[in-house]
Coordinates of C-alpha atoms and ligand atoms in Angstrom, one line a residue:
M1 CA 3.8 12.1 75.6
K2 CA 6.6 10.8 73.8
R3 CA 5.3 9.4 70.5
F4 CA 7.0 6.3 67.6
Y5 CA 5.7 5.8 64.5
I6 CA 7.1 2.8 62.7
T7 CA 6.5 2.0 58.9
T8 CA 7.4 -1.2 56.8
P9 CA 8.0 -0.9 52.9
L10 CA 5.3 -1.2 50.8
Y11 CA 5.0 -4.9 49.4
Y12 CA 4.5 -6.1 45.7
V13 CA 1.7 -7.5 45.3
N14 CA 2.8 -9.6 42.5
D15 CA 3.9 -12.0 45.0
K16 CA 2.0 -13.3 48.7
P17 CA 3.4 -12.8 51.4
H18 CA 6.4 -14.4 51.8
I19 CA 8.8 -15.1 54.9
G20 CA 11.0 -11.9 53.8
T21 CA 8.2 -9.8 53.7
A22 CA 6.6 -11.6 56.9
Y23 CA 9.3 -11.0 58.8
S24 CA 9.8 -7.3 57.9
T25 CA 6.1 -6.7 59.5
V26 CA 6.5 -8.8 61.9
M27 CA 9.2 -6.6 63.8
A28 CA 8.1 -3.6 62.9
D29 CA 4.9 -4.7 64.9
V30 CA 6.9 -6.4 67.8
L31 CA 8.4 -3.1 67.5
N32 CA 5.7 -0.5 67.9
R33 CA 3.7 -2.7 70.8
Y34 CA 7.3 -2.5 72.8
H35 CA 6.5 1.6 72.9
R36 CA 3.1 1.7 73.0
L37 CA 3.8 -0.7 76.2
F38 CA 6.0 2.3 77.4
G39 CA 2.9 3.8 77.6
E40 CA 3.8 6.7 74.3
E41 CA 1.7 7.6 71.2
T42 CA 1.9 5.4 68.4
L43 CA 1.8 4.9 64.8
F44 CA 2.7 2.2 62.8
L45 CA 2.1 2.1 58.8
T46 CA 2.5 -0.8 56.2
G47 CA 0.4 -1.9 52.8
T48 CA 1.3 -2.3 49.4
D49 CA 2.9 -0.9 46.3
E50 CA 0.4 -1.3 43.7
H51 CA 2.2 0.3 40.1
G52 CA 4.3 -0.3 37.9
Q53 CA 5.6 -2.9 35.1
K54 CA 5.8 -5.6 37.9
C55 CA 2.2 -5.4 39.0
Q56 CA 1.0 -4.5 35.5
Q57 CA 2.2 -7.9 33.8
A58 CA 1.1 -9.9 37.2
A59 CA -1.7 -8.7 36.3
E60 CA -1.9 -9.9 32.7
K61 CA -0.9 -13.5 33.3
R62 CA -3.9 -13.7 35.2
Q63 CA -5.8 -11.9 32.1
M64 CA -7.0 -9.5 35.1
A65 CA -7.0 -5.6 35.1
P66 CA -4.3 -4.1 37.3
Q67 CA -6.9 -2.3 39.9
A68 CA -8.7 -5.6 40.2
H69 CA -5.4 -7.8 40.9
C70 CA -4.2 -5.3 42.9
D71 CA -7.3 -5.9 44.7
D72 CA -8.1 -9.4 44.9
M73 CA -3.4 -9.6 46.1
V74 CA -4.1 -6.9 49.4
K75 CA -6.8 -9.6 50.8
N76 CA -4.4 -12.1 51.2
F77 CA -1.5 -10.0 52.6
K78 CA -4.3 -8.5 54.9
A79 CA -5.3 -12.2 56.3
A80 CA -1.5 -13.1 56.3
W81 CA -1.2 -9.6 59.0
Q82 CA -4.0 -11.2 60.6
E83 CA -2.7 -14.2 61.2
L84 CA 0.1 -13.1 62.6
D85 CA -1.9 -10.7 65.0
I86 CA -0.1 -7.8 63.6
K87 CA -1.8 -4.8 64.6
Y88 CA -0.9 -2.4 61.7
D89 CA -2.8 1.1 61.9
I90 CA -3.0 2.5 59.0
F91 CA -2.5 -0.2 55.7
F92 CA -1.4 2.5 52.8
R93 CA -2.6 1.0 49.3
T94 CA -0.3 3.3 46.9
T95 CA -4.0 3.0 44.2
D96 CA -5.6 4.4 47.2
D97 CA -6.5 8.6 44.8
F98 CA -5.8 10.8 48.0
H99 CA -2.0 9.0 47.5
K100 CA -2.0 9.8 44.0
K101 CA -3.4 13.8 44.3
A102 CA -0.6 13.9 46.9
V103 CA 2.2 12.9 44.3
Q104 CA 1.2 14.9 41.5
A105 CA 1.3 17.6 44.2
V106 CA 4.6 16.7 44.7
L107 CA 6.0 16.3 41.1
D108 CA 4.3 19.5 40.0
D109 CA 6.4 21.6 43.1
L110 CA 9.6 19.8 41.6
W111 CA 9.3 20.5 38.3
Q112 CA 8.0 24.5 39.4
K113 CA 11.1 24.1 41.1
G114 CA 13.4 22.8 38.4
D115 CA 13.9 20.0 40.1
I116 CA 13.1 18.1 38.0
Y117 CA 13.7 18.2 33.7
E118 CA 13.3 16.8 30.3
D119 CA 16.3 14.3 28.6
T120 CA 16.8 11.6 26.4
Y121 CA 17.6 8.5 28.5
E122 CA 19.5 6.1 26.9
G123 CA 21.3 3.5 29.1
W124 CA 20.4 -0.5 30.8
Y125 CA 16.9 -1.0 32.2
C126 CA 15.4 -3.6 34.3
V127 CA 12.4 -4.5 34.7
S128 CA 12.5 -7.1 37.4
E129 CA 14.0 -3.7 39.9
E130 CA 12.6 -1.4 37.5
I131 CA 16.0 0.0 38.3
F132 CA 18.3 1.6 35.6
Y133 CA 21.7 1.7 35.2
T134 CA 24.8 2.7 33.8
E135 CA 26.9 1.4 32.1
K136 CA 29.4 0.8 34.6
E137 CA 27.1 -0.3 36.6
L138 CA 26.6 -3.3 35.1
V139 CA 28.0 -6.6 36.4
D140 CA 29.1 -9.3 33.5
G141 CA 25.9 -7.3 31.6
K142 CA 23.4 -7.9 33.8
S143 CA 21.9 -5.7 37.6
P144 CA 24.4 -5.8 40.3
T145 CA 22.0 -8.5 41.7
G146 CA 22.8 -10.7 38.1
K147 CA 18.9 -9.9 37.1
E148 CA 17.9 -9.3 32.8
V149 CA 18.5 -5.9 31.5
Q150 CA 17.6 -3.9 28.1
R151 CA 18.5 -1.2 25.8
I152 CA 16.2 1.5 26.1
T153 CA 16.5 5.2 24.6
E154 CA 13.6 7.5 25.1
K155 CA 12.6 10.4 26.0
N156 CA 12.0 10.7 30.6
Y157 CA 11.6 13.0 33.3
F158 CA 14.2 13.4 35.9
F159 CA 14.6 14.5 39.6
K160 CA 18.1 16.5 40.4
M161 CA 19.6 13.8 42.3
S162 CA 22.7 15.0 42.0
K163 CA 22.2 18.9 43.4
Y164 CA 21.1 16.7 47.2
Q165 CA 24.4 14.1 47.2
Q166 CA 26.1 17.0 49.7
P167 CA 23.7 17.8 51.4
L168 CA 23.2 13.8 52.1
I169 CA 26.0 13.2 53.2
D170 CA 26.5 15.5 55.5
H171 CA 23.0 14.2 57.1
I172 CA 24.2 11.3 57.1
E173 CA 27.2 12.2 59.2
Q174 CA 25.7 14.6 61.3
H175 CA 23.0 12.1 62.7
P176 CA 24.4 8.7 63.9
N177 CA 21.1 7.4 64.4
F178 CA 20.1 8.2 60.8
I179 CA 21.3 5.0 58.9
K180 CA 21.2 2.0 60.9
P181 CA 23.2 -0.6 61.0
E182 CA 26.8 1.6 60.8
S183 CA 27.5 -1.7 58.3
R184 CA 24.8 -0.1 56.4
K185 CA 25.8 3.7 56.9
N186 CA 29.6 2.7 56.1
E187 CA 27.5 1.1 52.8
V188 CA 25.4 4.2 51.6
L189 CA 28.3 6.3 52.2
G190 CA 30.7 4.3 50.4
F191 CA 27.8 4.8 47.8
L192 CA 27.9 8.5 47.4
R193 CA 31.9 8.7 47.3
Q194 CA 30.9 7.8 43.7
P195 CA 29.0 11.6 41.8
L196 CA 25.4 10.6 41.8
G197 CA 23.7 10.6 39.1
D198 CA 20.0 11.7 38.1
L199 CA 17.3 9.9 39.3
C200 CA 15.1 9.2 36.0
I201 CA 11.4 9.2 37.1
S202 CA 8.5 8.8 34.2
R203 CA 8.4 5.7 32.3
P204 CA 6.1 7.0 28.5
K205 CA 2.9 5.4 28.7
T206 CA 3.2 3.6 25.3
R207 CA 5.9 1.3 27.1
L208 CA 3.7 1.4 30.8
S209 CA 0.4 2.7 31.7
W210 CA 0.2 1.7 35.6
G211 CA 1.2 4.4 37.2
I212 CA 0.5 7.8 38.4
E213 CA -0.2 10.3 35.5
I214 CA 2.5 13.4 35.0
P215 CA 0.6 15.9 36.2
F216 CA 2.7 17.9 33.5
D217 CA 2.9 15.7 31.2
R218 CA -0.5 13.0 30.4
D219 CA 2.1 10.8 28.6
Y220 CA 3.6 9.5 31.1
V221 CA 3.5 7.7 34.4
T222 CA 5.3 8.4 37.8
Y223 CA 7.9 5.8 38.5
V224 CA 7.1 3.4 40.7
W225 CA 9.3 4.3 43.6
F226 CA 9.1 7.8 42.8
D227 CA 5.0 6.7 44.0
A228 CA 5.8 4.7 46.7
L229 CA 8.7 6.0 48.5
L230 CA 5.9 9.0 49.0
N231 CA 4.2 6.9 51.3
Y232 CA 5.8 7.3 54.3
A233 CA 4.8 10.7 53.6
T234 CA 1.4 10.7 52.1
G235 CA -0.3 8.3 54.6
V236 CA -0.3 11.3 57.5
G237 CA -0.7 14.0 55.4
F238 CA 1.9 15.4 53.8
Q239 CA 0.5 17.6 50.5
Q240 CA -2.8 17.0 51.4
P241 CA -3.5 20.4 53.1
A242 CA -6.7 19.0 55.3
R243 CA -4.4 17.0 57.3
S244 CA -1.7 19.5 57.9
A245 CA -2.4 18.9 61.3
E246 CA -1.4 15.9 61.5
F247 CA 1.6 16.1 59.0
Q248 CA 3.6 18.5 61.5
K249 CA 2.4 15.6 64.0
W250 CA 3.9 12.4 62.5
W251 CA 5.6 13.6 60.1
K252 CA 7.7 16.9 61.4
E253 CA 7.8 16.4 65.2
T254 CA 7.8 13.0 66.0
G255 CA 10.2 11.3 62.1
A256 CA 9.5 7.7 60.8
V257 CA 11.4 4.7 61.9
H258 CA 11.8 2.6 58.5
L259 CA 11.6 -0.6 58.5
I260 CA 13.6 -2.5 55.2
G261 CA 15.2 -4.9 53.9
K262 CA 18.8 -4.4 53.5
D263 CA 18.2 -4.9 49.2
I264 CA 16.3 -1.9 49.1
I265 CA 18.8 0.7 51.4
T266 CA 19.6 3.0 48.3
T267 CA 16.2 3.6 47.6
H268 CA 15.5 4.7 50.9
A269 CA 18.3 6.3 51.9
V270 CA 19.3 8.0 48.6
Y271 CA 16.3 8.6 46.6
W272 CA 13.4 8.7 49.8
T273 CA 15.5 11.3 51.5
T274 CA 16.6 13.4 48.8
M275 CA 13.1 13.5 47.1
L276 CA 12.7 14.7 50.5
M277 CA 14.9 17.6 50.6
A278 CA 13.9 18.8 47.1
A279 CA 10.8 19.2 48.5
G280 CA 11.1 21.0 51.9
A281 CA 10.6 18.3 54.3
P282 CA 12.1 17.0 56.8
L283 CA 14.1 13.7 56.7
P284 CA 13.4 10.3 58.8
K285 CA 14.7 10.0 62.2
T286 CA 16.2 6.6 60.9
I287 CA 16.2 4.0 58.1
F288 CA 17.4 0.7 59.5
A289 CA 17.7 -2.4 57.5
H290 CA 17.5 -5.5 58.1
G291 CA 18.7 -8.5 57.0
W292 CA 17.6 -11.8 55.0
I293 CA 15.7 -15.1 56.3
L294 CA 18.3 -17.8 54.4
N295 CA 18.0 -20.5 53.0
K296 CA 20.1 -24.1 53.5
D297 CA 22.5 -23.0 51.5
N298 CA 22.8 -19.4 52.7
A299 CA 20.8 -17.3 49.4
K300 CA 18.7 -15.0 51.0
M301 CA 15.1 -16.9 50.9
S302 CA 13.4 -16.4 48.0
K303 CA 11.4 -18.0 44.7
S304 CA 13.9 -18.0 42.0
V305 CA 16.0 -19.9 44.7
G306 CA 16.1 -23.3 46.7
E307 CA 13.5 -23.6 49.2
V308 CA 10.6 -21.2 51.0
I309 CA 9.4 -21.7 54.2
N310 CA 5.4 -20.4 54.0
P311 CA 5.3 -18.1 57.2
L312 CA 1.8 -19.4 57.7
D313 CA 3.0 -23.6 57.5
I314 CA 5.5 -22.6 60.4
K315 CA 2.5 -20.7 62.4
S316 CA 0.6 -23.8 61.5
L317 CA 3.5 -25.9 63.5
V318 CA 4.8 -23.5 66.6
G319 CA 1.1 -21.6 66.7
V320 CA 1.6 -17.8 65.8
D321 CA 3.0 -16.3 69.6
A322 CA 6.5 -18.8 69.2
F323 CA 6.8 -18.0 65.5
R324 CA 6.8 -14.7 66.6
Y325 CA 9.0 -15.6 69.6
F326 CA 11.3 -16.5 67.1
L327 CA 12.0 -14.1 64.5
V328 CA 12.7 -11.7 67.7
R329 CA 15.0 -13.7 69.3
D330 CA 17.0 -15.7 67.3
I331 CA 17.8 -13.2 64.3
H332 CA 20.2 -10.1 65.5
F333 CA 18.4 -7.5 64.7
G334 CA 20.3 -6.6 61.3
N335 CA 22.2 -9.7 60.6
D336 CA 21.2 -12.3 57.9
A337 CA 20.0 -15.1 59.2
P338 CA 19.7 -18.7 58.6
F339 CA 16.4 -20.1 58.7
S340 CA 14.5 -24.0 59.2
K341 CA 11.6 -25.6 60.5
D342 CA 15.0 -27.0 62.9
L343 CA 15.9 -24.1 64.3
V344 CA 12.9 -22.8 65.2
V345 CA 11.3 -25.4 67.0
G346 CA 15.0 -26.3 68.5
R347 CA 14.4 -22.5 70.5
I348 CA 10.8 -22.9 71.0
N349 CA 11.8 -26.2 73.4
T350 CA 14.0 -24.6 74.7
D351 CA 13.1 -21.3 76.0
L352 CA 9.8 -21.4 75.2
A353 CA 8.7 -25.1 76.6
N354 CA 11.6 -25.8 78.4
N355 CA 12.9 -22.5 80.8
L356 CA 9.3 -20.2 80.9
G357 CA 7.0 -23.1 80.5
N358 CA 8.4 -24.5 83.4
L359 CA 8.9 -22.3 85.8
L360 CA 5.2 -21.8 85.3
S361 CA 4.2 -25.6 85.5
R362 CA 6.5 -26.7 88.8
S363 CA 5.3 -23.6 90.3
A364 CA 1.8 -23.7 89.7
N365 CA 1.9 -27.5 90.5
L366 CA 3.5 -26.7 93.8
I367 CA 1.4 -23.8 94.6
G368 CA -1.9 -26.1 93.8
K369 CA -0.5 -28.8 96.2
Y370 CA 1.3 -27.1 99.2
F371 CA -0.5 -23.5 99.1
D372 CA -4.3 -24.6 97.8
G373 CA -3.9 -23.4 94.1
K374 CA -3.1 -19.1 96.4
A375 CA 0.2 -17.1 96.0
P376 CA 2.5 -18.3 98.8
A377 CA 3.6 -14.7 101.1
G378 CA 7.4 -13.7 99.6
S379 CA 8.9 -12.6 103.0
G380 CA 12.5 -11.5 100.1
D381 CA 14.8 -11.5 102.7
D382 CA 17.2 -13.9 102.2
P383 CA 20.3 -13.0 100.3
A384 CA 19.7 -15.4 97.2
T385 CA 16.3 -14.1 97.5
R386 CA 17.5 -10.5 97.5
K387 CA 19.3 -11.2 94.6
I388 CA 17.1 -12.4 92.1
I389 CA 14.9 -9.2 93.6
H390 CA 17.6 -6.8 91.8
L391 CA 17.7 -8.3 88.7
A392 CA 13.8 -8.5 88.4
G393 CA 14.0 -4.7 89.7
E394 CA 16.9 -4.1 86.6
T395 CA 15.1 -6.1 83.7
A396 CA 12.2 -3.8 82.7
S397 CA 14.3 -1.0 81.8
K398 CA 17.6 -2.9 80.1
V399 CA 14.9 -4.6 78.1
Q400 CA 13.3 -0.7 77.0
A401 CA 16.9 0.3 76.1
D402 CA 17.3 -2.3 73.8
I403 CA 13.9 -1.8 72.1
E404 CA 15.0 2.1 71.9
R405 CA 18.7 0.7 70.6
L406 CA 16.5 -1.3 68.0
A407 CA 18.2 -4.2 69.2
P408 CA 15.1 -6.2 69.9
S409 CA 17.3 -9.9 70.1
Y410 CA 19.6 -8.6 73.3
A411 CA 16.1 -7.1 74.9
L412 CA 14.9 -10.9 74.7
E413 CA 18.5 -11.8 76.1
H414 CA 17.3 -9.7 79.8
V415 CA 13.8 -11.6 80.2
V416 CA 15.7 -15.3 79.4
A417 CA 18.3 -14.3 81.5
L418 CA 15.8 -13.9 84.5
L419 CA 14.0 -16.2 84.2
N420 CA 17.0 -18.4 83.9
E421 CA 17.8 -17.6 87.0
A422 CA 14.4 -18.0 88.2
N423 CA 14.8 -21.5 87.6
R424 CA 17.9 -21.9 88.9
F425 CA 17.0 -20.4 92.3
L426 CA 13.7 -22.5 92.5
E427 CA 16.6 -25.6 91.9
E428 CA 18.7 -24.4 95.0
T429 CA 15.7 -24.1 96.8
A430 CA 14.0 -26.7 95.7
P431 CA 10.1 -26.0 97.4
W432 CA 8.9 -29.1 97.0
K433 CA 11.6 -30.6 100.1
K434 CA 11.2 -27.4 101.5
A435 CA 7.0 -28.1 102.0
K436 CA 7.3 -30.3 104.6
E437 CA 9.8 -29.0 106.7
D438 CA 9.5 -24.8 106.6
V439 CA 6.0 -23.6 104.7
A440 CA 7.3 -19.8 104.7
A441 CA 10.8 -20.5 102.6
A442 CA 8.8 -22.9 100.6
G443 CA 6.3 -20.4 99.9
N444 CA 8.9 -17.5 98.9
S445 CA 10.6 -19.2 96.9
L446 CA 7.5 -20.4 94.5
Y447 CA 6.7 -16.5 95.2
T448 CA 9.3 -15.4 94.3
A449 CA 8.5 -17.7 90.7
I450 CA 6.0 -16.3 90.2
E451 CA 6.5 -12.7 90.5
C452 CA 9.4 -13.7 88.1
L453 CA 6.8 -14.9 84.8
R454 CA 4.2 -12.0 86.0
I455 CA 7.5 -9.5 84.7
A456 CA 8.5 -11.6 82.1
A457 CA 4.7 -12.4 80.7
I458 CA 4.8 -8.3 80.9
L459 CA 8.1 -7.8 79.1
L460 CA 7.5 -10.8 76.5
S461 CA 3.7 -9.3 75.9
P462 CA 4.8 -7.2 72.6
V463 CA 5.9 -10.4 71.2
M464 CA 3.8 -13.0 72.4
P465 CA 0.6 -11.1 73.0
T466 CA -2.2 -14.0 73.8
K467 CA 0.0 -16.5 75.2
M468 CA 1.3 -14.3 77.8
A469 CA -2.5 -12.2 78.2
D470 CA -3.4 -16.3 79.2
L471 CA -0.4 -15.9 81.5
L472 CA -0.8 -12.8 83.1
D473 CA -4.6 -14.1 83.6
R474 CA -3.3 -17.5 85.5
L475 CA -1.5 -15.4 87.8
G476 CA -4.5 -13.3 88.7
Q477 CA -3.2 -10.3 87.0
S478 CA -5.0 -7.7 83.8
Q479 CA -3.4 -6.1 81.4
P480 CA 0.5 -5.8 80.7
N481 CA 1.4 -2.5 82.4
F482 CA 5.7 -1.7 81.9
E483 CA 5.5 0.4 85.0
L484 CA 4.2 -3.0 86.8
A485 CA 6.9 -4.6 85.2
K486 CA 8.9 -2.6 87.3
K487 CA 7.6 -3.4 91.0
W488 CA 8.5 -6.8 92.5
G489 CA 5.6 -7.8 95.0
V490 CA 2.6 -7.0 92.9
I491 CA 0.7 -10.4 92.9
P492 CA -1.7 -9.9 96.6
A493 CA -0.8 -13.1 99.0
G494 CA -3.4 -15.5 98.7
A495 CA -4.5 -14.9 94.7
A496 CA -5.0 -17.4 93.1
I497 CA -3.4 -19.0 90.5
A498 CA -4.4 -21.6 87.8
K499 CA -2.2 -24.9 87.0
G500 CA -4.0 -25.0 83.2
D501 CA -2.0 -26.9 80.5
P502 CA 0.6 -26.3 79.8
L503 CA 1.5 -22.7 77.8
F504 CA 4.1 -24.1 76.0
P505 CA 4.0 -27.8 74.5
R506 CA 6.9 -29.6 73.7
I507 CA 6.6 -29.6 69.9
E508 CA 8.0 -33.7 68.3
T509 CA 9.5 -33.4 64.9
A510 CA 9.3 -35.8 62.4
G511 CA 13.0 -35.0 62.0
E512 CA 13.9 -35.0 66.0
Ligands
MSP601 N1 7.6 -2.3 46.9 C1 9.5 -2.8 47.6 C2 9.5 -1.4 48.4 C3 8.6 0.3 48.6 S1 8.2 0.9 49.9 C4 8.8 2.2 49.7 C5 9.8 -3.7 47.4 N2 8.2 -4.9 48.3 S2 8.9 -6.3 47.9 O1 8.3 -6.6 48.5 O2 9.4 -7.1 47.5 O3 9.4 -6.1 49.7 C6 10.3 -6.5 49.8 C7 10.7 -6.8 51.5 O4 10.6 -8.5 52.1 C8 11.7 -6.2 52.2 O5 12.0 -5.7 52.7 C9 12.7 -6.8 51.9 O6 13.7 -7.1 51.8 C10 11.8 -8.5 52.4 N3 12.7 -9.2 51.9 C11 12.6 -10.4 50.8 N4 12.9 -11.1 51.5 C12 13.4 -11.4 51.9 C13 14.4 -12.3 53.3 N5 14.0 -13.7 52.4 N6 14.0 -12.4 54.2 C14 14.4 -10.8 54.6 N7 13.6 -9.5 53.7 C15 13.9 -10.2 52.4 O7 10.4 -4.3 47.3

């Protein structure tokens, strides 16, 4: 059986879930559900990044012990993901004991191999990013993203990242799907044209105590990124002899797809991959960096700049399924995209209330009126019907191909195209007129429409699980089944077709 292992970044617990973290998580959930629909065995890992200075400071601000602060914040994440209908398999917390032990085992291993060494560090440190910068990397005395930095001199431990520079370049060049999209791959290769330094992977406890202790020097804790990145592998058994079969299955044989935002591409494509090389473990299959959700001023939507939209407010406005649909449909995966309530409402009204919703209400109403609420028979033997049957027959495989190449917005376009065609077909064949003179022809039109809806419901079910289950139910169908999305004529003539309330009521906002 084919397998699929997908991860999101582990989110910092100094903040509540926001539109950016919701975006990464919804997209991972959607991709994961698609792969499950295709019949694959899937694993979906998300979680929280709980160590480090940011978390320690956030806990201090609340006058709480760091662990209590983390436990509290984790509740927000779990609750938000539940509200957004996210079905993860593993909620990973970096403060879990098994992870701490596994991280220490990796540190010991690299220390013994000589890939970790001791040295005095002198340079610039950015607290909010928890990243060290060389003089050259600073821009106007600040981090490349404009954050404050401070001068630091201290003894530390270093990972020999530089040793793996060439092997990493080779790997990227030999594996075209390793870093996606292409623009991000070029960015990483560009970064690797400069000599790669070594990575400081320790923090003296005098400065930061909230972290995983370095096993060979108890006065230090591990750099939070060194700890957090390892989750993707420790989460499936890395450095845990009792879980070696799981590690073999998910890490070595399946290979992870890491979904991340483009702001954390270097830590993933460079730190993480060289760490794995040193640890002698295979690299992930793909690192996919998505773009940013932008605010009105075309800047990354974040608390520090301008207006931030709470994902749960949007959910309350349009419903969870419609919100998920917007994220998948309107944002070409990998690109930045604007976000506003009006954009969401506009898209929902066009695609769901009008296109899909009208097709359903028209066909269900007419079936109610002229066919006693029972599916009519579809003859399918005229050219117009044959054309639409042909299009419907191709849709499932087109969707699958686009999901597999991590292009979910394009996958949805195929379904939208099918629904458009079905609406046009209904318009042209006008069963509301035909019903009086040629019942069989009217029946054929309506049958064609509900079959298109059935196929669309299956193919959209990973994006809108609840609404599409409802739609299938109205068509007398049970669980979404991908094999049935490739077939025509599945709804038997005579099956009860329920009218129900509008599936996606049109949303009127004050601004409209
Ligand atoms: N803790 C690290 C990741 C460690 S992974 C081992 C981290 N956490 S985070 O809480 O800052 O999560 C950031 C995730 O949310 C990133 O993928 C980031 O790109 C995403 N977003 C944050 N704001 C965003 C937008 N406005 N738009 C889209 N995603 C952005 O980084």
